[in-house]
Coordinates of C-alpha atoms and ligand atoms in Angstrom, one line a residue:
M1 CA 3.8 49.7 21.0
D2 CA 4.9 46.2 19.2
T3 CA 4.3 45.2 15.7
I4 CA 2.8 42.0 15.5
I5 CA 4.0 40.2 12.4
T6 CA 1.4 37.7 11.0
K7 CA 2.9 34.5 9.4
R8 CA 1.1 32.7 6.9
S9 CA -0.8 30.3 8.8
I10 CA 0.0 26.7 8.6
P11 CA -2.3 24.0 10.4
A12 CA 0.1 23.0 13.0
S13 CA -1.6 19.4 12.9
S14 CA -0.3 18.9 9.6
A15 CA 1.6 15.7 9.6
F16 CA 1.9 15.7 5.8
L17 CA 3.6 19.3 6.3
T18 CA 6.1 17.9 9.0
D19 CA 6.9 14.9 6.8
V20 CA 7.4 16.6 3.6
L21 CA 9.6 19.1 4.9
K22 CA 11.7 16.7 7.0
G23 CA 12.2 14.4 4.1
L24 CA 13.3 17.4 1.9
Q25 CA 15.6 19.0 4.4
Q26 CA 17.6 15.9 4.8
E27 CA 20.9 15.5 2.8
E28 CA 19.4 12.7 0.9
K29 CA 15.9 13.8 0.0
F30 CA 13.0 11.7 -0.1
L31 CA 9.3 12.0 -0.1
S32 CA 6.7 9.3 1.4
S33 CA 4.7 7.4 -1.3
K34 CA 2.1 7.0 1.5
Y35 CA 0.9 10.8 0.3
F36 CA 0.7 9.7 -3.5
Y37 CA -3.1 8.6 -2.5
D38 CA -5.1 12.1 -2.6
E39 CA -8.2 11.9 -5.1
K40 CA -6.1 12.6 -7.8
G41 CA -3.5 10.1 -7.0
D42 CA -6.4 7.5 -6.2
R43 CA -7.3 8.2 -9.8
I44 CA -3.9 8.0 -11.3
F45 CA -3.3 4.4 -9.5
Q46 CA -6.5 3.0 -10.7
Q47 CA -5.0 3.8 -14.3
I48 CA -1.7 2.0 -13.4
M49 CA -3.9 -1.0 -12.4
E50 CA -5.3 -1.1 -15.9
M51 CA -2.0 -0.7 -17.8
D52 CA -0.8 -3.6 -19.7
E53 CA 2.7 -3.3 -17.9
Y54 CA 1.2 -3.7 -14.5
Y55 CA 1.1 -7.2 -14.3
L56 CA 0.7 -7.2 -10.5
T57 CA -3.3 -6.6 -10.3
N58 CA -4.1 -9.3 -12.8
A59 CA -2.1 -12.1 -11.2
E60 CA -3.6 -11.3 -7.7
M61 CA -7.0 -11.1 -9.4
E62 CA -6.6 -14.4 -11.0
I63 CA -5.4 -15.9 -7.5
L64 CA -8.7 -14.3 -5.8
Q65 CA -11.0 -15.5 -8.7
Q66 CA -9.9 -19.1 -9.1
Q67 CA -8.7 -20.1 -5.5
S68 CA -11.0 -18.3 -3.2
P69 CA -12.6 -21.6 -2.3
K70 CA -9.7 -23.0 -1.2
L71 CA -8.7 -19.8 0.7
A72 CA -12.3 -19.8 2.6
D73 CA -11.3 -23.4 3.6
L74 CA -8.2 -22.3 5.2
I75 CA -9.8 -19.4 6.9
A76 CA -13.1 -21.1 8.4
V77 CA -11.2 -24.1 9.7
D78 CA -13.4 -24.6 12.7
K79 CA -16.5 -22.7 11.1
Q80 CA -16.5 -20.4 14.3
P81 CA -17.3 -16.7 14.0
F82 CA -14.3 -14.5 12.9
D83 CA -13.6 -10.9 12.0
L84 CA -12.0 -10.2 8.3
I85 CA -9.9 -7.2 8.4
E86 CA -8.6 -5.8 5.1
L87 CA -5.6 -3.3 5.4
G88 CA -5.6 -0.9 2.6
A89 CA -9.0 -2.5 1.2
G90 CA -9.0 0.1 -1.7
D91 CA -12.1 -0.7 -3.9
A92 CA -12.0 -4.2 -2.8
T93 CA -12.5 -5.6 -6.5
K94 CA -10.1 -8.5 -5.6
S95 CA -11.5 -9.2 -2.1
I96 CA -15.0 -9.3 -3.4
H97 CA -14.6 -12.7 -4.9
L98 CA -13.4 -14.1 -1.4
L99 CA -16.3 -12.2 0.5
K100 CA -18.6 -13.9 -2.0
V101 CA -17.3 -17.5 -1.3
L102 CA -17.6 -16.7 2.4
L103 CA -21.0 -15.6 2.3
K104 CA -21.9 -18.3 0.1
Q105 CA -20.6 -21.0 2.9
Q106 CA -22.9 -18.9 5.4
L107 CA -20.0 -18.2 7.8
D108 CA -20.6 -15.8 10.5
F109 CA -17.9 -12.9 10.0
T110 CA -17.8 -9.2 9.6
Y111 CA -15.8 -7.5 7.2
L112 CA -13.9 -4.5 8.4
P113 CA -12.2 -3.0 5.6
I114 CA -9.3 -0.4 6.8
D115 CA -8.0 2.4 4.7
I116 CA -6.4 5.6 5.4
S117 CA -8.5 7.4 2.8
E118 CA -11.7 8.8 3.9
H119 CA -13.3 8.8 0.2
V120 CA -12.1 5.0 -0.3
I121 CA -14.0 3.9 2.9
D122 CA -17.2 6.1 1.9
D123 CA -17.2 4.5 -1.7
L124 CA -17.0 1.2 -0.3
E125 CA -19.8 1.7 2.4
E126 CA -21.9 2.9 -0.3
N127 CA -20.9 0.2 -3.0
L128 CA -20.4 -2.9 -1.2
P129 CA -23.9 -3.4 0.3
K130 CA -25.4 -3.0 -3.2
Q131 CA -23.2 -6.0 -4.4
L132 CA -23.5 -8.1 -1.3
P133 CA -26.5 -7.2 0.7
E134 CA -26.1 -10.1 3.2
L135 CA -22.7 -8.7 4.2
K136 CA -22.1 -7.3 7.6
M137 CA -19.4 -4.8 7.2
K138 CA -18.1 -1.7 9.1
G139 CA -15.4 0.7 7.3
L140 CA -12.7 2.2 9.5
N141 CA -11.0 5.3 8.3
G142 CA -7.5 5.7 9.6
D143 CA -4.1 4.7 10.7
Y144 CA -3.6 0.8 10.1
F145 CA -2.6 0.1 13.6
K146 CA -5.2 2.6 15.5
M147 CA -7.9 1.0 13.3
L148 CA -6.7 -2.6 14.4
Q149 CA -7.1 -1.4 17.9
R150 CA -10.5 -0.2 17.0
A151 CA -11.3 -3.7 15.5
K152 CA -10.2 -5.4 18.8
E153 CA -12.4 -3.1 20.8
L154 CA -15.6 -3.9 18.7
S155 CA -15.0 -7.7 19.0
N156 CA -12.9 -10.4 20.6
R157 CA -13.6 -12.8 17.6
R158 CA -10.8 -14.5 15.8
K159 CA -9.2 -12.1 13.3
V160 CA -8.1 -12.8 9.9
V161 CA -5.9 -10.0 8.5
L162 CA -5.9 -9.4 4.8
F163 CA -2.9 -7.2 3.5
M164 CA -3.0 -7.7 -0.2
G165 CA -1.8 -6.0 -3.4
A166 CA 1.6 -6.0 -2.7
N167 CA 1.2 -3.2 -0.3
I168 CA 4.1 -4.5 2.0
G169 CA 6.4 -3.7 -1.1
N170 CA 6.4 0.0 -0.1
M171 CA 8.6 -1.0 2.9
S172 CA 12.0 -1.6 2.9
L173 CA 12.8 -5.3 4.0
D174 CA 13.7 -3.7 7.6
D175 CA 10.5 -1.9 7.5
A176 CA 8.5 -4.7 6.4
K177 CA 9.9 -6.8 9.4
A178 CA 9.1 -4.1 11.9
F179 CA 5.7 -4.1 10.4
C180 CA 5.3 -7.7 10.5
Q181 CA 6.2 -7.9 14.2
S182 CA 3.9 -4.9 15.0
L183 CA 1.0 -6.6 13.5
R184 CA 1.8 -10.1 15.1
N185 CA 1.6 -8.0 18.4
E186 CA -2.0 -6.9 17.8
L187 CA -3.0 -10.8 17.1
S188 CA -3.4 -13.7 18.9
P189 CA -2.4 -17.4 18.3
N190 CA -4.2 -18.9 15.4
D191 CA -5.3 -15.6 13.8
L192 CA -4.2 -15.4 10.2
L193 CA -2.5 -13.2 7.8
I194 CA -3.0 -13.2 4.3
I195 CA -0.4 -11.2 2.6
G196 CA 0.5 -10.6 -0.9
F197 CA 4.0 -10.4 -2.5
D198 CA 5.2 -9.5 -5.8
L199 CA 7.9 -12.2 -6.7
K200 CA 11.1 -11.5 -8.3
K201 CA 11.0 -12.1 -12.0
N202 CA 12.9 -10.8 -15.2
P203 CA 14.0 -7.5 -14.3
R204 CA 12.9 -6.0 -17.6
Q205 CA 9.2 -7.0 -16.9
I206 CA 9.6 -5.3 -13.3
L207 CA 11.0 -2.2 -14.6
A208 CA 8.4 -1.8 -17.5
A209 CA 5.6 -2.0 -14.7
Y210 CA 7.3 1.2 -13.1
N211 CA 8.4 2.7 -16.1
D212 CA 5.4 2.5 -18.4
A213 CA 5.7 3.9 -22.0
A214 CA 2.7 6.2 -21.5
G215 CA 4.2 8.1 -18.6
I216 CA 1.1 7.1 -16.1
T217 CA 3.7 6.2 -13.5
R218 CA 5.6 9.2 -13.9
S219 CA 2.5 11.5 -13.5
F220 CA 1.6 9.5 -10.3
N221 CA 5.1 10.4 -8.8
L222 CA 4.7 14.2 -9.9
N223 CA 1.3 14.3 -8.8
L224 CA 2.8 14.2 -5.0
L225 CA 4.7 17.6 -6.3
H226 CA 1.2 19.1 -7.3
R227 CA -0.4 17.9 -4.2
I228 CA 2.2 19.7 -2.4
N229 CA 1.7 22.7 -4.0
R230 CA -2.3 22.5 -3.6
E231 CA -2.1 21.5 0.2
L232 CA 0.9 23.0 1.5
A233 CA 1.5 26.3 -0.5
G234 CA 4.1 25.1 -2.3
D235 CA 5.6 26.5 -5.7
F236 CA 7.2 23.4 -7.2
D237 CA 7.7 23.8 -11.0
V238 CA 6.6 20.4 -11.8
D239 CA 7.9 20.3 -15.2
A240 CA 11.3 20.8 -13.7
F241 CA 11.4 17.3 -12.5
D242 CA 11.8 14.0 -14.2
H243 CA 10.7 10.7 -13.2
Y244 CA 13.5 7.9 -13.0
A245 CA 12.5 4.2 -12.1
F246 CA 15.3 1.4 -11.4
Y247 CA 15.1 -2.0 -10.3
D248 CA 18.0 -3.8 -8.7
P249 CA 17.4 -7.7 -9.5
E250 CA 20.2 -8.5 -6.5
S251 CA 18.2 -6.7 -3.6
G252 CA 14.9 -6.9 -5.3
A253 CA 14.2 -3.4 -4.7
C254 CA 12.5 -1.2 -7.4
K255 CA 12.8 2.5 -6.7
S256 CA 11.5 5.8 -8.0
Y257 CA 13.1 9.1 -8.2
L258 CA 12.1 12.5 -9.3
I259 CA 15.4 14.3 -10.5
S260 CA 15.7 17.9 -10.4
L261 CA 16.2 19.4 -13.9
S262 CA 17.9 22.3 -13.1
E263 CA 19.3 24.4 -10.1
Q264 CA 16.5 25.7 -8.5
Q265 CA 14.6 26.5 -5.0
V266 CA 11.0 25.7 -4.2
N267 CA 9.0 27.3 -1.6
I268 CA 6.8 25.3 0.7
G269 CA 4.9 27.7 3.1
D270 CA 7.3 29.5 5.0
E271 CA 10.2 27.3 4.1
T272 CA 12.7 27.0 0.9
I273 CA 14.2 24.2 -0.2
Q274 CA 17.3 24.2 -2.6
F275 CA 17.7 21.6 -5.4
K276 CA 21.1 21.1 -7.2
K277 CA 20.7 20.1 -11.0
N278 CA 20.3 16.6 -11.2
E279 CA 19.5 15.8 -7.5
P280 CA 17.2 13.0 -6.9
I281 CA 14.1 12.8 -4.5
Y282 CA 13.9 9.2 -3.5
M283 CA 9.9 8.9 -3.7
E284 CA 9.0 5.2 -3.5
I285 CA 10.2 1.4 -2.9
S286 CA 8.3 -1.5 -4.6
Q287 CA 10.2 -4.5 -3.1
K288 CA 10.1 -7.8 -4.5
Y289 CA 10.5 -11.2 -3.0
D290 CA 11.8 -14.6 -3.5
L291 CA 9.8 -17.5 -1.8
E292 CA 12.9 -17.9 0.7
D293 CA 12.7 -14.1 1.6
I294 CA 8.8 -14.8 2.5
N295 CA 9.3 -17.4 4.6
Q296 CA 12.3 -16.0 6.5
L297 CA 10.2 -13.1 7.0
A298 CA 7.3 -15.1 8.5
K299 CA 9.6 -16.9 10.8
N300 CA 11.4 -13.9 12.2
T301 CA 8.1 -12.1 12.9
G302 CA 6.4 -14.6 14.7
F303 CA 4.1 -16.1 12.3
T304 CA 4.0 -20.1 10.6
P305 CA 3.6 -20.3 6.9
V306 CA 0.6 -22.2 6.2
H307 CA 0.1 -22.1 2.4
R308 CA 0.9 -20.1 -0.7
F309 CA -1.4 -19.3 -3.6
F310 CA 0.1 -18.6 -6.8
D311 CA -1.1 -17.2 -10.2
H312 CA -0.6 -19.6 -13.3
Q313 CA 2.5 -17.4 -14.1
E314 CA 3.8 -17.4 -10.8
Y315 CA 4.3 -13.6 -11.0
F316 CA 2.7 -13.3 -7.6
V317 CA 1.8 -15.0 -4.2
D318 CA -0.8 -14.5 -1.5
A319 CA 0.9 -16.2 1.4
V320 CA -1.3 -17.6 4.3
W321 CA 0.6 -17.4 7.7
R322 CA -0.8 -18.5 11.1
V323 CA 0.0 -16.7 14.2
D324 CA 2.2 -18.6 16.6
Ligands
AVJ401 C1 0.2 -0.3 -4.4 C2 2.4 -0.4 -3.3 C3 1.3 -2.2 -4.7 O1 4.5 -0.7 -5.5 O2 3.3 -1.7 -7.1 C4 2.6 1.2 -8.7 C5 2.0 1.4 -5.7 N1 3.7 2.6 -7.4 N2 2.9 1.9 -9.5 C6 3.3 -1.0 -6.1 C7 2.7 1.8 -7.3 C8 4.0 2.7 -8.8 C9 2.0 -0.4 -5.8 N3 1.5 -0.6 -4.8

């Protein structure tokens, strides 16, 4: 009789596993920062947003707190009903300022927050109605583009898409262009996109935001190794990796790496990955833009820039683009 060899079972459907192995089996190793956000990662990101060095959150918060009436005027041009779709809604602490103004103006709209984290959507559905009882909302948990499709099935009203928080920064310039093009293809003429960009500024200030003194960003990166250990039967010795952040003022790319401090091997399920001493894993890009880059991106992807909202220090911009 044949012997049946049982392998440790790994769920075949795990895109997480496939992506992790694909990234770590390359010549130049990388992991995707979209996997930073498990429950622990969500909590560390909250801490990042509260750090002194992480200027982005306060800057965009100021824009929403102070300029939501003007933003609402641009959104509600014709006072017709619309759907307000937020990609990567998080806890909506910024967009709530806009929601309040839209409700106060008695506009007919439904808020459709999309997030790939299920517990983010659960929290929103529990907490937002407490703060804004009149708000019509439906949370959509999943991939941005699949959920955009869903939103279009739910209604054919005009779409206003919010993509704030400099989330587009986690894409390379080429990927950002492809993303905006795909978004454009899901939308119709006169729909709006409100999109947040972190601006190029003093390189020291940018680097400090991603290389904080307390090491919170470091633990944010290392948490992905812990997550692989927890969820994918990995055995990373997390202490054997160091975090390194680097900002290039010419390209505007701020990149994070984890550096293997020794020659070592790591098992992930049935696979073994070799690391040389000082070998980097490329973890994340946080791309910075100037105003010219932003207008070019709009024009190259089928949008017309309509307006720009800045914080008083001009660290950050929320750009309003109309679909051509
Ligand atoms: C959530 C993508 C806007 O790149 O600034 C913060 C994530 N990474 N610190 C950013 C992040 C390290 C953040 N975004």
